PDB file of C-alpha atoms in Angstrom:
ATOM      1  CA  UNK A1193       7.533  -7.208   3.226  1.00 66.00           C
ATOM      2  CA  UNK A1194       6.612 -10.900   3.246  1.00 80.00           C
ATOM      3  CA  UNK A1195       3.407 -10.298   1.335  1.00 95.00           C
ATOM      4  CA  UNK A1196      -0.040 -11.451   2.373  1.00 97.00           C
ATOM      5  CA  UNK A1197       0.272 -14.392   4.732  1.00 97.00           C
ATOM      6  CA  UNK A1198      -2.475 -16.952   5.123  1.00 98.00           C
ATOM      7  CA  UNK A1199      -2.705 -19.855   7.501  1.00 97.00           C
ATOM      8  CA  UNK A1200      -3.129 -22.712   7.491  1.00 98.00           C
ATOM      9  CA  UNK A1201      -2.150 -23.629   3.915  1.00 97.00           C
ATOM     10  CA  UNK A1202      -4.192 -26.809   4.069  1.00 98.00           C
ATOM     11  CA  UNK A1203      -7.049 -27.780   6.340  1.00 98.00           C
ATOM     12  CA  UNK A1204      -8.939 -31.035   6.417  1.00 98.00           C
ATOM     13  CA  UNK A1205     -11.865 -31.153   8.779  1.00 97.00           C
ATOM     14  CA  UNK A1206     -14.966 -33.174   9.421  1.00 97.00           C
ATOM     15  CA  UNK A1207     -18.395 -31.946   8.584  1.00 97.00           C
ATOM     16  CA  UNK A1208     -19.890 -29.977  11.455  1.00 97.00           C
ATOM     17  CA  UNK A1209     -16.579 -28.735  12.807  1.00 98.00           C
ATOM     18  CA  UNK A1210     -15.646 -25.092  13.120  1.00 98.00           C
ATOM     19  CA  UNK A1211     -12.947 -23.850  10.767  1.00 98.00           C
ATOM     20  CA  UNK A1212     -10.983 -20.614  11.133  1.00 98.00           C
ATOM     21  CA  UNK A1213      -8.862 -19.238   8.328  1.00 98.00           C
ATOM     22  CA  UNK A1214      -6.379 -16.489   9.042  1.00 98.00           C
ATOM     23  CA  UNK A1215      -4.866 -13.665   7.039  1.00 98.00           C
ATOM     24  CA  UNK A1216      -2.134 -11.158   7.763  1.00 97.00           C
ATOM     25  CA  UNK A1217      -2.288  -8.330   5.230  1.00 96.00           C
ATOM     26  CA  UNK A1218       0.542  -6.268   3.847  1.00 95.00           C
ATOM     27  CA  UNK A1219       1.245  -3.359   6.146  1.00 93.00           C
ATOM     28  CA  UNK A1220      -0.316  -0.150   4.919  1.00 91.00           C
ATOM     29  CA  UNK A1221      -2.879  -1.811   2.669  1.00 92.00           C
ATOM     30  CA  UNK A1222      -6.259  -0.383   3.569  1.00 90.00           C
ATOM     31  CA  UNK A1223      -8.444  -2.925   1.782  1.00 92.00           C
ATOM     32  CA  UNK A1224      -8.721  -6.617   2.577  1.00 95.00           C
ATOM     33  CA  UNK A1225     -10.783  -9.055   0.579  1.00 95.00           C
ATOM     34  CA  UNK A1226     -11.739 -12.689   1.123  1.00 97.00           C
ATOM     35  CA  UNK A1227     -12.336 -14.804  -1.995  1.00 96.00           C
ATOM     36  CA  UNK A1228     -13.376 -18.403  -2.478  1.00 97.00           C
ATOM     37  CA  UNK A1229     -12.243 -20.344  -5.536  1.00 96.00           C
ATOM     38  CA  UNK A1230     -13.848 -23.505  -6.889  1.00 94.00           C
ATOM     39  CA  UNK A1231     -13.848 -25.121 -10.297  1.00 89.00           C
ATOM     40  CA  UNK A1232     -17.577 -24.606 -10.658  1.00 88.00           C
ATOM     41  CA  UNK A1233     -17.888 -21.009  -9.488  1.00 88.00           C
ATOM     42  CA  UNK A1234     -14.470 -19.524 -10.123  1.00 90.00           C
ATOM     43  CA  UNK A1235     -13.235 -16.704  -7.887  1.00 93.00           C
ATOM     44  CA  UNK A1236     -16.080 -15.435  -5.727  1.00 92.00           C
ATOM     45  CA  UNK A1237     -15.807 -12.365  -3.559  1.00 92.00           C
ATOM     46  CA  UNK A1238     -17.105 -13.148  -0.083  1.00 95.00           C
ATOM     47  CA  UNK A1239     -16.483  -9.968   1.900  1.00 95.00           C
ATOM     48  CA  UNK A1240     -14.186  -6.976   1.989  1.00 93.00           C
ATOM     49  CA  UNK A1241     -12.958  -4.557   4.608  1.00 95.00           C
ATOM     50  CA  UNK A1242     -11.724  -0.992   4.410  1.00 93.00           C
ATOM     51  CA  UNK A1243      -9.667   0.213   7.360  1.00 92.00           C
ATOM     52  CA  UNK A1244     -10.817  -2.834   9.351  1.00 94.00           C
ATOM     53  CA  UNK A1245     -14.510  -2.098   8.769  1.00 95.00           C
ATOM     54  CA  UNK A1246     -16.621  -4.598   6.804  1.00 94.00           C
ATOM     55  CA  UNK A1247     -17.967  -2.775   3.761  1.00 92.00           C
ATOM     56  CA  UNK A1248     -19.693  -5.402   1.674  1.00 90.00           C
ATOM     57  CA  UNK A1249     -20.528  -8.915   2.834  1.00 92.00           C
ATOM     58  CA  UNK A1250     -23.122  -9.638   0.155  1.00 89.00           C
ATOM     59  CA  UNK A1251     -21.007 -12.505  -1.122  1.00 90.00           C
ATOM     60  CA  UNK A1252     -21.005 -14.422   2.135  1.00 94.00           C
ATOM     61  CA  UNK A1253     -22.963 -17.554   1.282  1.00 87.00           C
ATOM     62  CA  UNK A1254     -24.913 -17.955   4.509  1.00 85.00           C
ATOM     63  CA  UNK A1255     -24.912 -17.390   8.231  1.00 91.00           C
ATOM     64  CA  UNK A1256     -22.432 -20.173   8.767  1.00 96.00           C
ATOM     65  CA  UNK A1257     -19.769 -17.833   7.421  1.00 97.00           C
ATOM     66  CA  UNK A1258     -18.431 -14.890   9.389  1.00 97.00           C
ATOM     67  CA  UNK A1259     -15.389 -12.648   9.017  1.00 98.00           C
ATOM     68  CA  UNK A1260     -13.665 -10.236  11.325  1.00 97.00           C
ATOM     69  CA  UNK A1261     -10.807  -7.785  11.155  1.00 97.00           C
ATOM     70  CA  UNK A1262     -10.014  -6.785  14.736  1.00 96.00           C
ATOM     71  CA  UNK A1263      -7.021  -4.695  13.682  1.00 95.00           C
ATOM     72  CA  UNK A1264      -5.043  -3.675  10.624  1.00 94.00           C
ATOM     73  CA  UNK A1265      -2.755  -6.697  10.916  1.00 94.00           C
ATOM     74  CA  UNK A1266      -5.161  -9.572  11.109  1.00 96.00           C
ATOM     75  CA  UNK A1267      -8.363 -10.963   9.677  1.00 98.00           C
ATOM     76  CA  UNK A1268     -10.225 -14.227  10.116  1.00 98.00           C
ATOM     77  CA  UNK A1269     -12.841 -16.085   8.136  1.00 98.00           C
ATOM     78  CA  UNK A1270     -14.818 -18.578  10.177  1.00 98.00           C
ATOM     79  CA  UNK A1271     -17.133 -21.328   9.042  1.00 97.00           C
ATOM     80  CA  UNK A1272     -19.329 -22.899  11.687  1.00 97.00           C
ATOM     81  CA  UNK A1273     -20.530 -25.545  11.156  1.00 97.00           C
ATOM     82  CA  UNK A1274     -18.562 -26.590   8.085  1.00 97.00           C
ATOM     83  CA  UNK A1275     -20.123 -28.647   5.282  1.00 97.00           C
ATOM     84  CA  UNK A1276     -18.565 -30.621   2.413  1.00 97.00           C
ATOM     85  CA  UNK A1277     -19.750 -28.008  -0.102  1.00 96.00           C
ATOM     86  CA  UNK A1278     -17.506 -25.474   1.640  1.00 97.00           C
ATOM     87  CA  UNK A1279     -14.485 -27.329   0.254  1.00 97.00           C
ATOM     88  CA  UNK A1280     -12.545 -24.799  -1.819  1.00 98.00           C
ATOM     89  CA  UNK A1281      -9.428 -22.657  -1.862  1.00 98.00           C
ATOM     90  CA  UNK A1282      -9.908 -19.500   0.174  1.00 98.00           C
ATOM     91  CA  UNK A1283      -7.792 -16.485  -0.727  1.00 98.00           C
ATOM     92  CA  UNK A1284      -7.140 -13.312   1.146  1.00 98.00           C
ATOM     93  CA  UNK A1285      -6.102 -10.332  -0.978  1.00 96.00           C
ATOM     94  CA  UNK A1286      -5.166  -6.796  -0.097  1.00 95.00           C
ATOM     95  CA  UNK A1287      -5.085  -3.514  -1.973  1.00 90.00           C
ATOM     96  CA  UNK A1288      -3.109  -0.410  -1.054  1.00 88.00           C
ATOM     97  CA  UNK A1289      -5.938   1.806  -2.247  1.00 83.00           C
ATOM     98  CA  UNK A1290      -8.631   2.225  -4.846  1.00 78.00           C
ATOM     99  CA  UNK A1291      -7.797   1.159  -8.390  1.00 81.00           C
ATOM    100  CA  UNK A1292      -4.535  -0.453  -7.386  1.00 88.00           C
ATOM    101  CA  UNK A1293      -3.403  -4.033  -7.865  1.00 92.00           C
ATOM    102  CA  UNK A1294      -4.450  -6.875  -5.612  1.00 93.00           C
ATOM    103  CA  UNK A1295      -1.856  -8.860  -3.693  1.00 96.00           C
ATOM    104  CA  UNK A1296      -3.074 -12.367  -2.995  1.00 97.00           C
ATOM    105  CA  UNK A1297      -1.984 -14.690  -0.248  1.00 98.00           C
ATOM    106  CA  UNK A1298      -1.016 -18.274  -1.009  1.00 97.00           C
ATOM    107  CA  UNK A1299      -4.509 -19.444  -0.116  1.00 98.00           C
ATOM    108  CA  UNK A1300      -5.933 -22.029   2.244  1.00 98.00           C
ATOM    109  CA  UNK A1301      -7.115 -25.261   0.679  1.00 98.00           C
ATOM    110  CA  UNK A1302     -10.061 -26.420   2.769  1.00 98.00           C
ATOM    111  CA  UNK A1303     -11.417 -29.944   2.536  1.00 98.00           C
ATOM    112  CA  UNK A1304     -14.506 -30.841   4.538  1.00 98.00           C
ATOM    113  CA  UNK A1305     -15.181 -34.563   4.701  1.00 97.00           C
TER     114      UNK A1305
ATOM    115  CA  UNK B 694     -25.566  -7.597 -11.129  1.00 72.00           C
ATOM    116  CA  UNK B 695     -22.398  -6.958 -13.035  1.00 76.00           C
ATOM    117  CA  UNK B 696     -20.922  -9.916 -14.841  1.00 85.00           C
ATOM    118  CA  UNK B 697     -17.501 -10.418 -16.338  1.00 90.00           C
ATOM    119  CA  UNK B 698     -17.224 -13.283 -18.774  1.00 92.00           C
ATOM    120  CA  UNK B 699     -14.159 -14.669 -20.454  1.00 95.00           C
ATOM    121  CA  UNK B 700     -13.794 -16.833 -23.510  1.00 96.00           C
ATOM    122  CA  UNK B 701     -12.612 -19.386 -24.151  1.00 96.00           C
ATOM    123  CA  UNK B 702     -12.888 -21.279 -20.894  1.00 94.00           C
ATOM    124  CA  UNK B 703     -10.034 -23.593 -21.873  1.00 95.00           C
ATOM    125  CA  UNK B 704      -7.376 -23.434 -24.548  1.00 96.00           C
ATOM    126  CA  UNK B 705      -4.757 -25.984 -25.479  1.00 97.00           C
ATOM    127  CA  UNK B 706      -2.040 -24.750 -27.797  1.00 97.00           C
ATOM    128  CA  UNK B 707       1.154 -26.176 -29.185  1.00 97.00           C
ATOM    129  CA  UNK B 708       4.258 -24.457 -27.895  1.00 97.00           C
ATOM    130  CA  UNK B 709       5.090 -21.605 -30.240  1.00 97.00           C
ATOM    131  CA  UNK B 710       1.480 -20.925 -31.226  1.00 98.00           C
ATOM    132  CA  UNK B 711      -0.294 -17.718 -30.310  1.00 98.00           C
ATOM    133  CA  UNK B 712      -3.063 -17.467 -27.728  1.00 97.00           C
ATOM    134  CA  UNK B 713      -5.816 -14.939 -27.098  1.00 98.00           C
ATOM    135  CA  UNK B 714      -8.358 -14.638 -24.315  1.00 98.00           C
ATOM    136  CA  UNK B 715     -11.272 -12.224 -24.389  1.00 98.00           C
ATOM    137  CA  UNK B 716     -12.979 -10.509 -21.485  1.00 97.00           C
ATOM    138  CA  UNK B 717     -16.461  -8.984 -21.699  1.00 96.00           C
ATOM    139  CA  UNK B 718     -18.215  -6.931 -19.057  1.00 93.00           C
ATOM    140  CA  UNK B 719     -21.942  -6.304 -18.832  1.00 91.00           C
ATOM    141  CA  UNK B 720     -21.182  -2.712 -17.766  1.00 91.00           C
ATOM    142  CA  UNK B 721     -18.693  -0.010 -18.721  1.00 92.00           C
ATOM    143  CA  UNK B 722     -15.498  -0.240 -16.712  1.00 92.00           C
ATOM    144  CA  UNK B 723     -13.319   2.584 -15.431  1.00 92.00           C
ATOM    145  CA  UNK B 724     -10.346   0.260 -15.687  1.00 94.00           C
ATOM    146  CA  UNK B 725      -9.537  -3.396 -16.099  1.00 96.00           C
ATOM    147  CA  UNK B 726      -6.891  -5.588 -14.549  1.00 96.00           C
ATOM    148  CA  UNK B 727      -5.360  -8.865 -15.666  1.00 98.00           C
ATOM    149  CA  UNK B 728      -3.997 -11.607 -13.431  1.00 98.00           C
ATOM    150  CA  UNK B 729      -2.244 -14.921 -13.989  1.00 98.00           C
ATOM    151  CA  UNK B 730      -2.630 -17.917 -11.724  1.00 98.00           C
ATOM    152  CA  UNK B 731      -0.185 -20.789 -12.117  1.00 97.00           C
ATOM    153  CA  UNK B 732      -1.478 -24.292 -11.335  1.00 95.00           C
ATOM    154  CA  UNK B 733      -1.625 -24.656  -7.559  1.00 94.00           C
ATOM    155  CA  UNK B 734      -0.726 -21.007  -7.092  1.00 97.00           C
ATOM    156  CA  UNK B 735      -2.431 -17.738  -6.410  1.00 97.00           C
ATOM    157  CA  UNK B 736      -3.459 -14.944  -8.804  1.00 97.00           C
ATOM    158  CA  UNK B 737      -0.637 -12.543  -9.586  1.00 97.00           C
ATOM    159  CA  UNK B 738      -1.233  -9.101 -11.024  1.00 97.00           C
ATOM    160  CA  UNK B 739      -0.053  -8.536 -14.582  1.00 98.00           C
ATOM    161  CA  UNK B 740      -1.312  -5.138 -15.685  1.00 97.00           C
ATOM    162  CA  UNK B 741      -4.004  -2.485 -15.426  1.00 96.00           C
ATOM    163  CA  UNK B 742      -5.572  -0.653 -18.374  1.00 97.00           C
ATOM    164  CA  UNK B 743      -7.402   2.613 -17.907  1.00 95.00           C
ATOM    165  CA  UNK B 744      -7.902   4.454 -21.173  1.00 96.00           C
ATOM    166  CA  UNK B 745     -10.344   3.637 -23.940  1.00 96.00           C
ATOM    167  CA  UNK B 746      -8.535   1.806 -26.737  1.00 97.00           C
ATOM    168  CA  UNK B 747      -5.376   1.450 -24.663  1.00 97.00           C
ATOM    169  CA  UNK B 748      -2.794  -1.121 -25.746  1.00 98.00           C
ATOM    170  CA  UNK B 749       0.059  -2.219 -23.494  1.00 98.00           C
ATOM    171  CA  UNK B 750       2.788  -4.759 -24.070  1.00 97.00           C
ATOM    172  CA  UNK B 751       4.847  -6.866 -21.719  1.00 97.00           C
ATOM    173  CA  UNK B 752       7.358  -8.848 -23.760  1.00 97.00           C
ATOM    174  CA  UNK B 753       5.231 -11.450 -25.580  1.00 98.00           C
ATOM    175  CA  UNK B 754       1.983 -10.341 -23.921  1.00 98.00           C
ATOM    176  CA  UNK B 755      -0.243  -7.664 -25.491  1.00 98.00           C
ATOM    177  CA  UNK B 756      -3.201  -6.241 -23.588  1.00 98.00           C
ATOM    178  CA  UNK B 757      -6.014  -4.214 -25.131  1.00 98.00           C
ATOM    179  CA  UNK B 758      -8.887  -2.248 -23.636  1.00 98.00           C
ATOM    180  CA  UNK B 759     -11.877  -1.793 -25.908  1.00 96.00           C
ATOM    181  CA  UNK B 760     -13.038   1.566 -27.193  1.00 95.00           C
ATOM    182  CA  UNK B 761     -16.300   1.253 -25.281  1.00 95.00           C
ATOM    183  CA  UNK B 762     -14.422   0.114 -22.148  1.00 95.00           C
ATOM    184  CA  UNK B 763     -16.599  -2.989 -21.870  1.00 95.00           C
ATOM    185  CA  UNK B 764     -14.167  -5.529 -23.237  1.00 96.00           C
ATOM    186  CA  UNK B 765     -10.509  -6.396 -23.162  1.00 98.00           C
ATOM    187  CA  UNK B 766      -8.151  -8.973 -24.579  1.00 98.00           C
ATOM    188  CA  UNK B 767      -4.847 -10.588 -23.748  1.00 98.00           C
ATOM    189  CA  UNK B 768      -2.751 -11.958 -26.571  1.00 98.00           C
ATOM    190  CA  UNK B 769       0.346 -14.083 -26.078  1.00 98.00           C
ATOM    191  CA  UNK B 770       2.711 -14.444 -29.013  1.00 98.00           C
ATOM    192  CA  UNK B 771       4.656 -17.671 -29.440  1.00 98.00           C
ATOM    193  CA  UNK B 772       3.535 -19.377 -26.246  1.00 98.00           C
ATOM    194  CA  UNK B 773       6.018 -21.118 -23.998  1.00 97.00           C
ATOM    195  CA  UNK B 774       5.464 -23.782 -21.355  1.00 96.00           C
ATOM    196  CA  UNK B 775       5.967 -21.091 -18.720  1.00 97.00           C
ATOM    197  CA  UNK B 776       2.743 -19.439 -19.924  1.00 98.00           C
ATOM    198  CA  UNK B 777       0.661 -22.309 -18.547  1.00 98.00           C
ATOM    199  CA  UNK B 778      -1.982 -21.190 -16.076  1.00 98.00           C
ATOM    200  CA  UNK B 779      -5.317 -19.452 -15.775  1.00 97.00           C
ATOM    201  CA  UNK B 780      -5.685 -15.860 -16.907  1.00 98.00           C
ATOM    202  CA  UNK B 781      -8.273 -13.658 -15.227  1.00 97.00           C
ATOM    203  CA  UNK B 782      -9.522 -10.221 -16.009  1.00 96.00           C
ATOM    204  CA  UNK B 783     -11.059  -8.149 -13.209  1.00 94.00           C
ATOM    205  CA  UNK B 784     -13.138  -5.008 -13.314  1.00 91.00           C
ATOM    206  CA  UNK B 785     -14.323  -2.624 -10.583  1.00 89.00           C
ATOM    207  CA  UNK B 786     -17.915  -2.823  -9.450  1.00 83.00           C
ATOM    208  CA  UNK B 787     -19.871  -0.580  -7.140  1.00 71.00           C
ATOM    209  CA  UNK B 788     -18.267   1.308  -4.285  1.00 63.00           C
ATOM    210  CA  UNK B 789     -14.987  -0.459  -4.408  1.00 68.00           C
ATOM    211  CA  UNK B 790     -14.535  -4.084  -5.309  1.00 81.00           C
ATOM    212  CA  UNK B 791     -13.216  -5.978  -8.256  1.00 87.00           C
ATOM    213  CA  UNK B 792     -15.253  -8.669  -9.969  1.00 88.00           C
ATOM    214  CA  UNK B 793     -13.091 -11.375 -11.454  1.00 92.00           C
ATOM    215  CA  UNK B 794     -13.873 -12.928 -14.788  1.00 92.00           C
ATOM    216  CA  UNK B 795     -14.511 -16.593 -15.242  1.00 91.00           C
ATOM    217  CA  UNK B 796     -10.921 -17.178 -16.340  1.00 94.00           C
ATOM    218  CA  UNK B 797      -9.265 -18.882 -19.303  1.00 96.00           C
ATOM    219  CA  UNK B 798      -7.160 -21.908 -18.551  1.00 96.00           C
ATOM    220  CA  UNK B 799      -4.201 -22.196 -20.900  1.00 98.00           C
ATOM    221  CA  UNK B 800      -2.349 -25.421 -21.473  1.00 97.00           C
ATOM    222  CA  UNK B 801       0.785 -25.395 -23.614  1.00 97.00           C
ATOM    223  CA  UNK B 802       1.860 -28.650 -25.207  1.00 94.00           C
ATOM    224  CA  UNK B 803       5.603 -29.007 -25.707  1.00 89.00           C
TER     225      UNK B 803
END
Protein backbone atom coordinates (compact mmCIF):
# COMPACT_ATOMS: atom_id res chain seq x y z
CA UNK A 1 0.00 0.00 0.00
CA UNK A 2 1.28 3.47 -0.88
CA UNK A 3 0.11 4.94 2.40
CA UNK A 4 -2.08 7.99 2.81
CA UNK A 5 -1.80 10.16 -0.27
CA UNK A 6 -2.45 13.88 -0.18
CA UNK A 7 -2.54 16.36 -3.00
CA UNK A 8 -1.35 18.87 -3.80
CA UNK A 9 1.85 18.91 -1.72
CA UNK A 10 2.09 22.67 -1.99
CA UNK A 11 -0.55 25.25 -2.79
CA UNK A 12 -0.13 28.98 -3.09
CA UNK A 13 -3.30 30.93 -3.64
CA UNK A 14 -4.60 34.44 -3.38
CA UNK A 15 -6.87 35.57 -0.64
CA UNK A 16 -10.51 35.01 -1.53
CA UNK A 17 -9.87 32.02 -3.77
CA UNK A 18 -11.31 28.58 -3.18
CA UNK A 19 -8.86 25.89 -2.14
CA UNK A 20 -9.49 22.14 -2.23
CA UNK A 21 -7.19 19.69 -0.51
CA UNK A 22 -7.45 16.01 -1.30
CA UNK A 23 -6.75 12.81 0.59
CA UNK A 24 -6.74 9.17 -0.42
CA UNK A 25 -6.76 6.98 2.69
CA UNK A 26 -5.22 3.59 3.18
CA UNK A 27 -7.61 0.91 2.02
CA UNK A 28 -9.49 -0.68 4.88
CA UNK A 29 -8.91 2.16 7.33
CA UNK A 30 -12.28 3.14 8.73
CA UNK A 31 -11.30 6.45 10.31
CA UNK A 32 -10.08 9.55 8.50
CA UNK A 33 -8.94 12.69 10.24
CA UNK A 34 -8.03 16.15 8.98
CA UNK A 35 -5.48 18.12 11.02
CA UNK A 36 -4.02 21.58 10.64
CA UNK A 37 -0.51 22.34 11.87
CA UNK A 38 0.89 25.79 12.61
CA UNK A 39 3.73 26.99 14.78
CA UNK A 40 1.35 28.88 17.04
CA UNK A 41 -1.36 26.26 17.51
CA UNK A 42 0.41 22.97 16.91
CA UNK A 43 -1.58 20.04 15.52
CA UNK A 44 -5.28 20.84 15.59
CA UNK A 45 -7.95 18.31 14.80
CA UNK A 46 -10.43 19.80 12.35
CA UNK A 47 -12.83 16.95 11.58
CA UNK A 48 -12.96 13.18 11.46
CA UNK A 49 -14.97 10.58 9.62
CA UNK A 50 -15.89 7.01 10.45
CA UNK A 51 -16.97 4.86 7.52
CA UNK A 52 -17.33 8.01 5.39
CA UNK A 53 -19.66 9.69 7.89
CA UNK A 54 -18.55 12.92 9.60
CA UNK A 55 -18.51 12.25 13.33
CA UNK A 56 -17.02 15.34 14.91
CA UNK A 57 -16.45 18.64 13.13
CA UNK A 58 -16.11 20.75 16.27
CA UNK A 59 -12.58 21.68 15.28
CA UNK A 60 -13.54 23.25 11.98
CA UNK A 61 -12.67 26.91 12.50
CA UNK A 62 -15.61 28.49 10.69
CA UNK A 63 -18.10 28.13 7.90
CA UNK A 64 -15.46 28.80 5.30
CA UNK A 65 -14.18 25.29 5.94
CA UNK A 66 -16.00 22.19 4.75
CA UNK A 67 -15.02 18.54 4.39
CA UNK A 68 -16.53 15.63 2.56
CA UNK A 69 -15.88 11.94 2.19
CA UNK A 70 -18.02 10.74 -0.71
CA UNK A 71 -16.58 7.22 -0.56
CA UNK A 72 -14.05 5.14 1.31
CA UNK A 73 -11.26 6.11 -1.08
CA UNK A 74 -11.42 9.86 -1.10
CA UNK A 75 -11.87 12.90 1.09
CA UNK A 76 -11.64 16.62 0.48
CA UNK A 77 -11.16 19.66 2.66
CA UNK A 78 -12.35 22.88 1.09
CA UNK A 79 -11.73 26.45 2.14
CA UNK A 80 -13.88 29.10 0.51
CA UNK A 81 -12.97 31.91 0.58
CA UNK A 82 -9.39 31.45 1.74
CA UNK A 83 -7.66 33.97 4.01
CA UNK A 84 -3.98 34.50 4.88
CA UNK A 85 -4.55 33.12 8.39
CA UNK A 86 -5.47 29.78 6.81
CA UNK A 87 -1.81 29.35 5.82
CA UNK A 88 -0.65 26.12 7.45
CA UNK A 89 0.24 22.51 6.75
CA UNK A 90 -2.87 20.36 6.46
CA UNK A 91 -2.54 16.67 7.24
CA UNK A 92 -4.85 13.81 6.54
CA UNK A 93 -4.45 10.78 8.80
CA UNK A 94 -6.17 7.44 8.89
CA UNK A 95 -6.67 4.76 11.52
CA UNK A 96 -7.55 1.12 10.93
CA UNK A 97 -9.74 1.10 14.02
CA UNK A 98 -10.09 2.37 17.55
CA UNK A 99 -6.92 2.62 19.63
CA UNK A 100 -4.66 1.90 16.69
CA UNK A 101 -1.86 4.01 15.27
CA UNK A 102 -2.41 6.94 12.96
CA UNK A 103 -0.92 6.94 9.47
CA UNK A 104 -0.33 10.47 8.26
CA UNK A 105 -0.10 11.68 4.71
CA UNK A 106 2.77 13.89 3.59
CA UNK A 107 0.65 16.98 4.13
CA UNK A 108 -0.33 19.95 2.00
CA UNK A 109 1.49 23.18 2.68
CA UNK A 110 -1.00 25.96 2.00
CA UNK A 111 0.07 29.56 1.60
CA UNK A 112 -2.59 32.22 1.15
CA UNK A 113 -1.23 35.57 0.03
CA UNK B 1 -11.97 20.41 27.24
CA UNK B 2 -9.18 17.91 27.48
CA UNK B 3 -5.69 19.29 27.18
CA UNK B 4 -2.41 17.54 26.57
CA UNK B 5 0.66 19.57 27.39
CA UNK B 6 4.28 18.74 26.79
CA UNK B 7 7.42 20.15 28.31
CA UNK B 8 9.83 21.42 27.36
CA UNK B 9 8.68 23.15 24.20
CA UNK B 10 12.22 23.19 22.81
CA UNK B 11 15.39 21.36 23.74
CA UNK B 12 18.87 21.74 22.34
CA UNK B 13 21.32 19.04 23.34
CA UNK B 14 24.87 18.16 22.42
CA UNK B 15 25.17 14.92 20.51
CA UNK B 16 25.64 12.11 23.00
CA UNK B 17 23.62 13.78 25.76
CA UNK B 18 20.35 12.37 27.01
CA UNK B 19 16.95 13.94 26.34
CA UNK B 20 13.58 13.66 28.04
CA UNK B 21 10.18 15.05 27.13
CA UNK B 22 7.18 14.95 29.43
CA UNK B 23 3.52 14.72 28.52
CA UNK B 24 0.70 15.66 30.89
CA UNK B 25 -3.00 15.18 30.33
CA UNK B 26 -5.79 16.99 32.16
CA UNK B 27 -7.76 13.72 32.20
CA UNK B 28 -7.01 10.04 32.73
CA UNK B 29 -6.09 8.29 29.51
CA UNK B 30 -6.91 4.75 28.43
CA UNK B 31 -3.73 4.74 26.40
CA UNK B 32 -1.12 7.11 25.05
CA UNK B 33 0.72 7.24 21.77
CA UNK B 34 4.00 8.85 20.78
CA UNK B 35 4.91 10.21 17.36
CA UNK B 36 8.02 11.73 15.80
CA UNK B 37 7.95 14.37 13.11
CA UNK B 38 11.16 15.12 11.24
CA UNK B 39 11.66 18.69 9.99
CA UNK B 40 9.51 19.15 6.90
CA UNK B 41 7.95 15.73 7.38
CA UNK B 42 4.82 14.22 8.80
CA UNK B 43 4.19 12.61 12.20
CA UNK B 44 5.20 8.96 12.33
CA UNK B 45 3.94 6.59 14.99
CA UNK B 46 6.51 5.34 17.48
CA UNK B 47 4.65 3.42 20.17
CA UNK B 48 1.47 3.00 22.18
CA UNK B 49 1.32 2.46 25.95
CA UNK B 50 -1.76 1.03 27.60
CA UNK B 51 -1.06 -0.18 31.12
CA UNK B 52 -0.53 1.91 34.22
CA UNK B 53 3.19 2.17 34.96
CA UNK B 54 4.11 0.55 31.66
CA UNK B 55 7.67 0.96 30.39
CA UNK B 56 8.67 0.11 26.82
CA UNK B 57 12.01 0.41 25.09
CA UNK B 58 12.96 0.85 21.47
CA UNK B 59 16.75 0.82 21.21
CA UNK B 60 17.82 4.14 22.77
CA UNK B 61 14.24 5.30 23.38
CA UNK B 62 12.42 4.54 26.65
CA UNK B 63 8.72 5.28 27.04
CA UNK B 64 6.86 5.39 30.34
CA UNK B 65 3.18 5.64 31.21
CA UNK B 66 2.43 7.08 34.62
CA UNK B 67 0.76 5.13 37.40
CA UNK B 68 -2.25 7.43 37.31
CA UNK B 69 -2.36 7.23 33.49
CA UNK B 70 -2.32 11.02 33.21
CA UNK B 71 1.30 11.49 32.25
CA UNK B 72 3.98 9.92 30.14
CA UNK B 73 7.60 10.46 29.24
CA UNK B 74 9.99 9.71 26.42
CA UNK B 75 13.67 9.44 27.21
CA UNK B 76 16.39 9.21 24.58
CA UNK B 77 19.80 7.97 25.68
CA UNK B 78 22.90 9.30 23.96
CA UNK B 79 21.17 11.41 21.32
CA UNK B 80 22.26 11.29 17.71
CA UNK B 81 21.70 13.79 14.91
CA UNK B 82 19.08 11.42 13.50
CA UNK B 83 16.95 12.08 16.59
CA UNK B 84 16.28 15.65 15.47
CA UNK B 85 12.59 16.45 15.14
CA UNK B 86 9.45 17.15 17.11
CA UNK B 87 8.07 14.53 19.46
CA UNK B 88 4.34 14.43 20.12
CA UNK B 89 2.29 12.47 22.56
CA UNK B 90 -1.39 11.85 21.78
CA UNK B 91 -4.21 10.66 23.96
CA UNK B 92 -7.78 9.57 23.18
CA UNK B 93 -10.60 11.97 23.91
CA UNK B 94 -14.33 11.46 23.78
CA UNK B 95 -15.98 9.05 21.39
CA UNK B 96 -12.96 8.41 19.29
CA UNK B 97 -10.31 10.97 18.52
CA UNK B 98 -6.78 11.58 19.59
CA UNK B 99 -5.67 14.92 21.00
CA UNK B 100 -2.07 15.68 20.20
CA UNK B 101 0.21 17.31 22.71
CA UNK B 102 1.94 20.58 22.08
CA UNK B 103 5.13 18.80 21.04
CA UNK B 104 8.79 19.06 22.03
CA UNK B 105 11.19 20.16 19.35
CA UNK B 106 14.58 18.51 19.73
CA UNK B 107 17.71 19.89 18.16
CA UNK B 108 20.93 17.89 18.40
CA UNK B 109 24.20 19.76 18.02
CA UNK B 110 27.01 17.72 16.50
